[in-house]
CSV table of C-alpha atoms and ligand atoms in Angstrom, one decimal:
chain,number,residue,atom,x,y,z
A,1,UNK,CA,0.3,-5.0,5.8
A,2,UNK,CA,-3.0,-6.8,6.1
A,3,UNK,CA,-4.3,-7.9,2.7
A,4,UNK,CA,-1.8,-5.9,0.7
A,5,UNK,CA,2.0,-6.4,0.7
A,6,UNK,CA,4.6,-3.9,-0.6
A,7,UNK,CA,8.2,-4.8,-1.3
A,8,UNK,CA,10.6,-2.1,-2.4
A,9,UNK,CA,13.3,-3.5,-4.7
A,10,UNK,CA,16.0,-1.1,-5.8
A,11,UNK,CA,14.1,1.7,-7.6
A,12,UNK,CA,10.7,0.0,-8.0
A,13,UNK,CA,8.1,-1.4,-5.7
A,14,UNK,CA,6.0,-4.6,-6.0
A,15,UNK,CA,2.5,-4.3,-4.5
A,16,UNK,CA,0.7,-7.7,-4.1
A,17,UNK,CA,-3.0,-8.0,-3.3
A,18,UNK,CA,-2.9,-10.9,-0.9
A,19,UNK,CA,-6.2,-12.6,-0.3
A,20,UNK,CA,-5.8,-15.8,-2.3
A,21,UNK,CA,-8.5,-17.7,-0.4
A,22,UNK,CA,-11.0,-15.4,-2.1
A,23,UNK,CA,-9.0,-15.1,-5.3
A,24,UNK,CA,-7.9,-11.6,-4.1
A,25,UNK,CA,-11.4,-10.3,-4.3
A,26,UNK,CA,-11.7,-6.6,-3.2
A,27,UNK,CA,-13.6,-6.1,0.0
A,28,UNK,CA,-13.6,-2.9,2.0
A,29,UNK,CA,-10.6,-4.0,4.0
A,30,UNK,CA,-8.6,-4.9,0.9
A,31,UNK,CA,-9.4,-1.5,-0.6
A,32,UNK,CA,-8.4,0.3,2.7
A,33,UNK,CA,-5.1,-1.6,2.8
A,34,UNK,CA,-4.4,-0.9,-0.8
A,35,UNK,CA,-5.0,2.8,-0.3
A,36,UNK,CA,-2.7,2.9,2.7
A,37,UNK,CA,0.1,1.1,0.7
A,38,UNK,CA,-0.3,3.5,-2.3
A,39,UNK,CA,-0.3,6.5,0.0
A,40,UNK,CA,2.9,5.3,1.6
A,41,UNK,CA,4.9,5.0,-1.6
A,42,UNK,CA,7.7,7.5,-1.8
A,43,UNK,CA,7.5,8.5,-5.5
A,44,UNK,CA,10.8,10.3,-5.3
A,45,UNK,CA,12.7,7.2,-4.2
A,46,UNK,CA,10.7,4.6,-6.2
A,47,UNK,CA,10.4,5.2,-9.9
A,48,UNK,CA,7.9,2.5,-11.0
A,49,UNK,CA,5.4,0.2,-9.3
A,50,UNK,CA,4.2,-3.3,-10.2
A,51,UNK,CA,0.8,-4.4,-9.1
A,52,UNK,CA,0.0,-8.1,-8.9
A,53,UNK,CA,-2.1,-10.7,-7.1
A,54,UNK,CA,-1.0,-13.4,-4.7
A,55,UNK,CA,-1.2,-17.1,-5.8
A,56,UNK,CA,-1.0,-18.7,-9.2
A,57,UNK,CA,-4.7,-18.5,-10.1
A,58,UNK,CA,-6.0,-15.0,-9.7
A,59,UNK,CA,-4.9,-11.4,-10.1
A,60,UNK,CA,-8.2,-10.0,-8.7
A,61,UNK,CA,-11.5,-11.9,-9.2
A,62,UNK,CA,-13.5,-8.7,-8.7
A,63,UNK,CA,-15.2,-6.8,-6.0
A,64,UNK,CA,-16.3,-9.0,-3.1
A,65,UNK,CA,-19.8,-10.3,-4.1
A,66,UNK,CA,-20.7,-11.4,-0.6
A,67,UNK,CA,-20.0,-7.9,0.8
A,68,UNK,CA,-21.9,-6.2,-2.1
A,69,UNK,CA,-24.9,-8.5,-2.0
A,70,UNK,CA,-26.8,-6.6,0.7
A,71,UNK,CA,-25.9,-3.0,-0.2
A,72,UNK,CA,-28.5,-0.3,-0.5
A,73,UNK,CA,-28.5,2.2,-3.3
A,74,UNK,CA,-26.6,4.7,-1.2
A,75,UNK,CA,-24.2,2.1,0.0
A,76,UNK,CA,-23.6,0.8,-3.5
A,77,UNK,CA,-22.8,4.3,-4.7
A,78,UNK,CA,-20.4,4.8,-1.7
A,79,UNK,CA,-18.7,1.5,-2.4
A,80,UNK,CA,-18.3,2.5,-6.0
A,81,UNK,CA,-16.8,5.8,-5.0
A,82,UNK,CA,-14.4,4.2,-2.6
A,83,UNK,CA,-13.0,1.9,-5.3
A,84,UNK,CA,-13.0,4.7,-7.9
A,85,UNK,CA,-11.1,7.1,-5.6
A,86,UNK,CA,-8.4,4.5,-5.0
A,87,UNK,CA,-8.2,3.5,-8.6
A,88,UNK,CA,-7.8,7.2,-9.6
A,89,UNK,CA,-4.9,7.4,-7.1
A,90,UNK,CA,-3.3,4.5,-9.0
A,91,UNK,CA,-4.0,6.1,-12.3
A,92,UNK,CA,-2.7,9.5,-11.2
A,93,UNK,CA,0.3,8.3,-9.2
A,94,UNK,CA,3.1,10.4,-10.6
A,95,UNK,CA,5.2,7.3,-11.5
A,96,UNK,CA,4.2,4.5,-13.9
A,97,UNK,CA,2.3,1.5,-12.6
A,98,UNK,CA,2.5,-1.9,-14.4
A,99,UNK,CA,-0.2,-4.5,-13.8
A,100,UNK,CA,1.3,-8.0,-13.9
A,101,UNK,CA,-2.0,-9.9,-14.4
A,102,UNK,CA,-1.3,-13.4,-13.1
A,103,UNK,CA,-4.7,-15.0,-13.5
A,104,UNK,CA,-8.4,-13.9,-13.2
A,105,UNK,CA,-8.9,-10.2,-13.8
A,106,UNK,CA,-12.7,-10.0,-13.6
A,107,UNK,CA,-15.0,-7.1,-12.8
A,108,UNK,CA,-13.1,-4.9,-10.3
A,109,UNK,CA,-10.0,-6.9,-11.2
A,110,UNK,CA,-10.1,-5.9,-14.9
A,111,UNK,CA,-10.9,-2.4,-13.7
A,112,UNK,CA,-7.9,-2.1,-11.4
A,113,UNK,CA,-5.7,-3.4,-14.1
A,114,UNK,CA,-7.1,-0.7,-16.5
A,115,UNK,CA,-6.2,2.0,-13.9
A,116,UNK,CA,-2.5,1.0,-14.3
A,117,UNK,CA,-0.4,2.5,-17.1
A,118,UNK,CA,0.7,-0.8,-18.6
A,119,UNK,CA,-0.8,-4.3,-18.5
A,120,UNK,CA,1.2,-7.5,-19.1
A,121,UNK,CA,-0.3,-10.9,-18.4
A,122,UNK,CA,0.2,-14.6,-17.9
A,123,UNK,CA,-0.9,-16.7,-20.8
A,124,UNK,CA,-3.4,-18.2,-18.4
A,125,UNK,CA,-5.0,-14.9,-17.5
A,126,UNK,CA,-8.7,-14.3,-18.0
A,127,UNK,CA,-10.3,-10.9,-18.4
A,128,UNK,CA,-14.0,-9.8,-18.2
A,129,UNK,CA,-16.6,-7.5,-16.9
A,130,UNK,CA,-19.2,-10.0,-15.7
A,131,UNK,CA,-21.3,-7.5,-13.8
A,132,UNK,CA,-24.5,-7.5,-15.8
A,133,UNK,CA,-24.7,-11.2,-15.1
A,134,UNK,CA,-24.9,-10.2,-11.4
A,135,UNK,CA,-27.5,-7.5,-12.0
A,136,UNK,CA,-25.1,-4.5,-11.7
A,137,UNK,CA,-23.0,-2.3,-14.0
A,138,UNK,CA,-19.3,-2.2,-13.7
A,139,UNK,CA,-18.7,0.2,-10.8
A,140,UNK,CA,-15.0,0.8,-10.5
A,141,UNK,CA,-14.6,2.6,-13.8
A,142,UNK,CA,-15.0,-0.3,-16.2
A,143,UNK,CA,-17.6,1.4,-18.5
A,144,UNK,CA,-15.2,4.3,-19.0
A,145,UNK,CA,-11.7,2.8,-19.1
A,146,UNK,CA,-12.6,-0.2,-21.2
A,147,UNK,CA,-14.2,1.9,-23.9
A,148,UNK,CA,-11.1,4.2,-23.9
A,149,UNK,CA,-8.7,1.3,-24.1
A,150,UNK,CA,-10.2,-1.1,-26.6
A,151,UNK,CA,-12.8,1.1,-28.3
A,152,UNK,CA,-16.5,1.5,-27.7
A,153,UNK,CA,-17.7,-1.4,-29.8
A,154,UNK,CA,-15.5,-4.1,-28.2
A,155,UNK,CA,-16.1,-2.6,-24.7
A,156,UNK,CA,-19.9,-2.7,-25.3
A,157,UNK,CA,-19.7,-6.3,-26.5
A,158,UNK,CA,-17.6,-7.4,-23.5
A,159,UNK,CA,-19.8,-5.5,-21.0
A,160,UNK,CA,-23.2,-6.4,-22.4
A,161,UNK,CA,-22.4,-10.1,-22.9
A,162,UNK,CA,-20.6,-10.4,-19.6
A,163,UNK,CA,-18.4,-12.9,-21.5
A,164,UNK,CA,-14.9,-13.5,-20.2
A,165,UNK,CA,-12.0,-13.4,-22.7
A,166,UNK,CA,-8.8,-15.4,-22.6
A,167,UNK,CA,-5.4,-13.7,-22.6
A,168,UNK,CA,-4.7,-14.1,-26.3
A,169,UNK,CA,-7.9,-12.2,-27.1
A,170,UNK,CA,-7.0,-9.5,-24.5
A,171,UNK,CA,-3.7,-9.2,-26.4
A,172,UNK,CA,-5.4,-9.0,-29.8
A,173,UNK,CA,-7.8,-6.2,-28.7
A,174,UNK,CA,-5.1,-4.2,-27.0
A,175,UNK,CA,-6.2,-4.7,-23.4
A,176,UNK,CA,-2.8,-6.1,-22.6
A,177,UNK,CA,0.6,-5.3,-24.1
A,178,UNK,CA,2.3,-8.7,-23.9
A,179,UNK,CA,1.8,-12.3,-22.6
A,180,UNK,CA,4.3,-14.6,-20.8
A,181,UNK,CA,4.2,-18.0,-19.3
A,182,UNK,CA,3.0,-17.6,-15.7
A,183,UNK,CA,6.4,-18.4,-14.3
A,184,UNK,CA,8.1,-15.7,-16.4
A,185,UNK,CA,5.5,-13.0,-15.8
A,186,UNK,CA,7.1,-11.4,-12.7
A,187,UNK,CA,10.6,-11.5,-14.2
A,188,UNK,CA,9.2,-9.7,-17.3
A,189,UNK,CA,7.4,-7.1,-15.1
A,190,UNK,CA,10.5,-6.5,-13.1
A,191,UNK,CA,12.6,-6.1,-16.2
A,192,UNK,CA,10.1,-3.6,-17.6
A,193,UNK,CA,10.1,-1.7,-14.2
A,194,UNK,CA,13.9,-1.6,-14.2
A,195,UNK,CA,14.0,-0.3,-17.7
A,196,UNK,CA,11.6,2.5,-16.9
A,197,UNK,CA,13.4,3.2,-13.6
A,198,UNK,CA,16.7,3.6,-15.4
A,199,UNK,CA,15.4,6.5,-17.5
A,200,UNK,CA,15.2,10.1,-16.4
A,201,UNK,CA,12.5,10.1,-13.7
A,202,UNK,CA,11.4,13.7,-14.1
A,203,UNK,CA,10.9,13.1,-17.8
A,204,UNK,CA,9.1,9.8,-17.3
A,205,UNK,CA,6.7,11.5,-14.8
A,206,UNK,CA,6.2,14.3,-17.2
A,207,UNK,CA,5.3,11.8,-20.0
A,208,UNK,CA,2.8,10.1,-17.8
A,209,UNK,CA,1.1,13.4,-17.0
A,210,UNK,CA,1.2,14.6,-20.6
A,211,UNK,CA,-0.5,11.4,-21.8
A,212,UNK,CA,-3.0,11.1,-19.0
A,213,UNK,CA,-4.0,14.8,-19.1
A,214,UNK,CA,-3.8,15.1,-22.9
A,215,UNK,CA,-6.2,12.3,-23.8
A,216,UNK,CA,-8.9,14.1,-21.7
A,217,UNK,CA,-8.9,17.3,-23.8
A,218,UNK,CA,-8.9,18.3,-27.5
A,219,UNK,CA,-5.6,18.2,-29.5
A,220,UNK,CA,-5.0,21.9,-29.3
A,221,UNK,CA,-5.1,21.9,-25.5
A,222,UNK,CA,-3.3,18.6,-25.4
A,223,UNK,CA,-0.2,19.8,-27.3
A,224,UNK,CA,0.0,22.8,-25.0
A,225,UNK,CA,0.1,20.4,-22.0
A,226,UNK,CA,3.0,18.6,-23.7
A,227,UNK,CA,4.8,21.9,-24.5
A,228,UNK,CA,4.7,23.0,-20.8
A,229,UNK,CA,5.9,19.7,-19.5
A,230,UNK,CA,8.6,19.5,-22.2
A,231,UNK,CA,9.8,23.0,-21.2
A,232,UNK,CA,9.8,22.0,-17.5
A,233,UNK,CA,12.4,19.3,-18.2
A,234,UNK,CA,15.0,21.9,-19.1
A,235,UNK,CA,15.0,23.0,-15.5
A,236,UNK,CA,16.3,19.5,-14.5
A,237,UNK,CA,19.8,18.3,-14.0
A,238,UNK,CA,18.9,15.0,-15.6
A,239,UNK,CA,18.2,16.8,-18.9
A,240,UNK,CA,21.6,18.5,-18.8
A,241,UNK,CA,23.4,15.2,-18.0
A,242,UNK,CA,21.4,13.1,-20.5
A,243,UNK,CA,22.1,15.5,-23.4
A,244,UNK,CA,25.7,16.1,-22.3
A,245,UNK,CA,26.2,12.3,-22.3
A,246,UNK,CA,24.9,12.0,-25.9
A,247,UNK,CA,27.2,14.8,-27.0
A,248,UNK,CA,30.3,13.3,-25.3
A,249,UNK,CA,29.4,10.0,-27.0
A,250,UNK,CA,29.4,11.8,-30.4
A,251,UNK,CA,32.8,13.3,-29.8
A,252,UNK,CA,34.4,10.1,-28.6
A,253,UNK,CA,32.5,6.7,-28.7
A,254,UNK,CA,34.7,5.5,-25.9
A,255,UNK,CA,33.0,8.0,-23.6
A,256,UNK,CA,29.7,6.1,-23.8
A,257,UNK,CA,28.3,5.6,-20.4
A,258,UNK,CA,25.0,4.7,-18.8
A,259,UNK,CA,23.6,7.9,-17.3
A,260,UNK,CA,22.9,7.6,-13.6
A,261,UNK,CA,19.9,9.8,-13.5
A,262,UNK,CA,19.5,11.5,-10.1
A,263,UNK,CA,15.9,12.6,-10.3
A,264,UNK,CA,16.9,16.2,-10.1
B,301,LIG,N1,-16.1,-12.1,-4.4
B,301,LIG,C1,-16.1,-12.8,-3.3
B,301,LIG,N2,-15.5,-14.1,-3.3
B,301,LIG,C2,-15.0,-14.5,-4.4
B,301,LIG,C3,-15.0,-13.8,-5.6
B,301,LIG,C4,-15.6,-12.5,-5.6
B,301,LIG,N3,-15.6,-11.7,-6.7
B,301,LIG,N4,-14.4,-14.5,-6.6
B,301,LIG,C5,-14.1,-15.7,-6.0
B,301,LIG,N5,-14.4,-15.7,-4.7
B,301,LIG,C6,-14.2,-16.8,-3.7
B,301,LIG,C7,-15.2,-17.9,-3.9
B,301,LIG,O1,-16.4,-17.6,-3.3
B,301,LIG,C8,-14.5,-19.1,-3.3
B,301,LIG,O2,-14.6,-18.9,-1.9
B,301,LIG,P1,-14.9,-20.3,-1.0
B,301,LIG,O3,-13.7,-21.2,-1.2
B,301,LIG,O4,-15.0,-19.7,0.4
B,301,LIG,O5,-16.2,-20.8,-1.5
B,301,LIG,C9,-13.0,-18.8,-3.6
B,301,LIG,O6,-13.0,-17.4,-4.0
B,301,LIG,C10,-12.6,-19.6,-4.8
B,301,LIG,O7,-13.4,-19.4,-5.9
B,301,LIG,P2,-14.2,-20.5,-6.7
B,301,LIG,O8,-14.3,-21.8,-5.9
B,301,LIG,O9,-15.4,-20.0,-7.3
B,301,LIG,O10,-13.0,-20.8,-7.8
B,301,LIG,P3,-13.2,-21.4,-9.3
B,301,LIG,O11,-11.9,-21.7,-9.8
B,301,LIG,O12,-14.2,-22.5,-9.3
B,301,LIG,O13,-13.8,-20.1,-10.1
B,301,LIG,C11,-14.0,-17.9,-10.8
B,301,LIG,C12,-13.1,-19.0,-10.3
B,301,LIG,C13,-14.5,-18.2,-12.2
B,301,LIG,C14,-13.1,-16.6,-10.9
B,301,LIG,C15,-15.2,-17.7,-9.9
B,301,LIG,O14,-14.7,-17.6,-8.5
B,301,LIG,C16,-16.0,-16.5,-10.1
B,301,LIG,O15,-16.8,-16.4,-11.1
B,301,LIG,N6,-15.8,-15.4,-9.3
B,301,LIG,C17,-16.6,-14.2,-9.4
B,301,LIG,C18,-16.1,-13.4,-10.5
B,301,LIG,C19,-16.9,-12.2,-10.7
B,301,LIG,O16,-18.1,-12.2,-11.1
B,301,LIG,N7,-16.3,-11.0,-10.5
B,301,LIG,C20,-17.0,-9.7,-10.6
B,301,LIG,C21,-17.6,-9.3,-9.4
B,301,LIG,S1,-18.6,-7.8,-9.6
B,301,LIG,C22,-17.4,-6.6,-9.6
B,301,LIG,O17,-16.2,-6.8,-9.5
B,301,LIG,C23,-18.0,-5.2,-9.7
B,301,LIG,C24,-16.9,-4.2,-9.4
B,301,LIG,C25,-17.5,-2.8,-9.2
B,301,LIG,C26,-18.2,-2.8,-7.8
B,301,LIG,C27,-18.9,-1.5,-7.6
B,301,LIG,C28,-19.6,-1.5,-6.3
B,301,LIG,C29,-20.8,-0.7,-6.3
């Protein structure tokens, strides 16, 4: 729909931000379309999501500078909140989201990638938070998520200097997990999504929640979050089948089978 496409393939979905004429920059309409697509995902049927950008040059080249250029203080705050609310929806979607960063991931583009669970990128990708060069701060969570992902010192250097970094540096500092030639990126993302989708979905969702919620609190509270979610898995059929399969395998290696987890 509109500026954002969604294709469901087997047990995962591919969301593509599709405004290549502006390097997939995020204006209000793109954000609205993205929110509608995210709200429409059936997280029981689909077990993982890939987020990418249309074209060969850009993932997302940031928030739309033309649209932002005339904002008042109140409008700037409202635009920041609009993006933040949508990015939090991505971050807290019950199922994993993989960013397949196929080119420029600047400003809001780097920020949306950071709201995903996992980032993989093309060797040609470029990352950066160029906002201070435009007279603003990062406004879609960049000051917060970059520091959490790559550490305060590196985040401050990237944000204060507004210097873009190449994919190999993004890999070195842990901003992305892996690099691929551009033509192999989507294949790698789909393989990763399929691997995740083949595991017990209730357990995968519980892991996402445990990690996301746990990193926000102290370790004593965090391990209790894990305990509760761990316990909840024992109410699932998938736990019974997953463990029974292992035990059958132990008795008789010929009984090895791939478990068809049913999300129950
Ligand atoms: N906004 C609007 N249009 C854009 C953007 C953008 N962020 N990026 C690229 N475009 C447009 C260009 O204007 C151009 O349009 P046209 O053909 O109509 O002139 C088209 O995309 C192609 O771009 P270029 O010709 O510039 O392509 P180049 O290959 O020469 O350069 C770059 C590519 C280096 C990516 C360059 O386009 C660029 O520097 N873009 C801006 C990158 C940037 O600064 N991004 C950060 C924006 S600020 C931000 O994201 C803040 C997020 C939080 C907002 C909070 C709100 C309160």
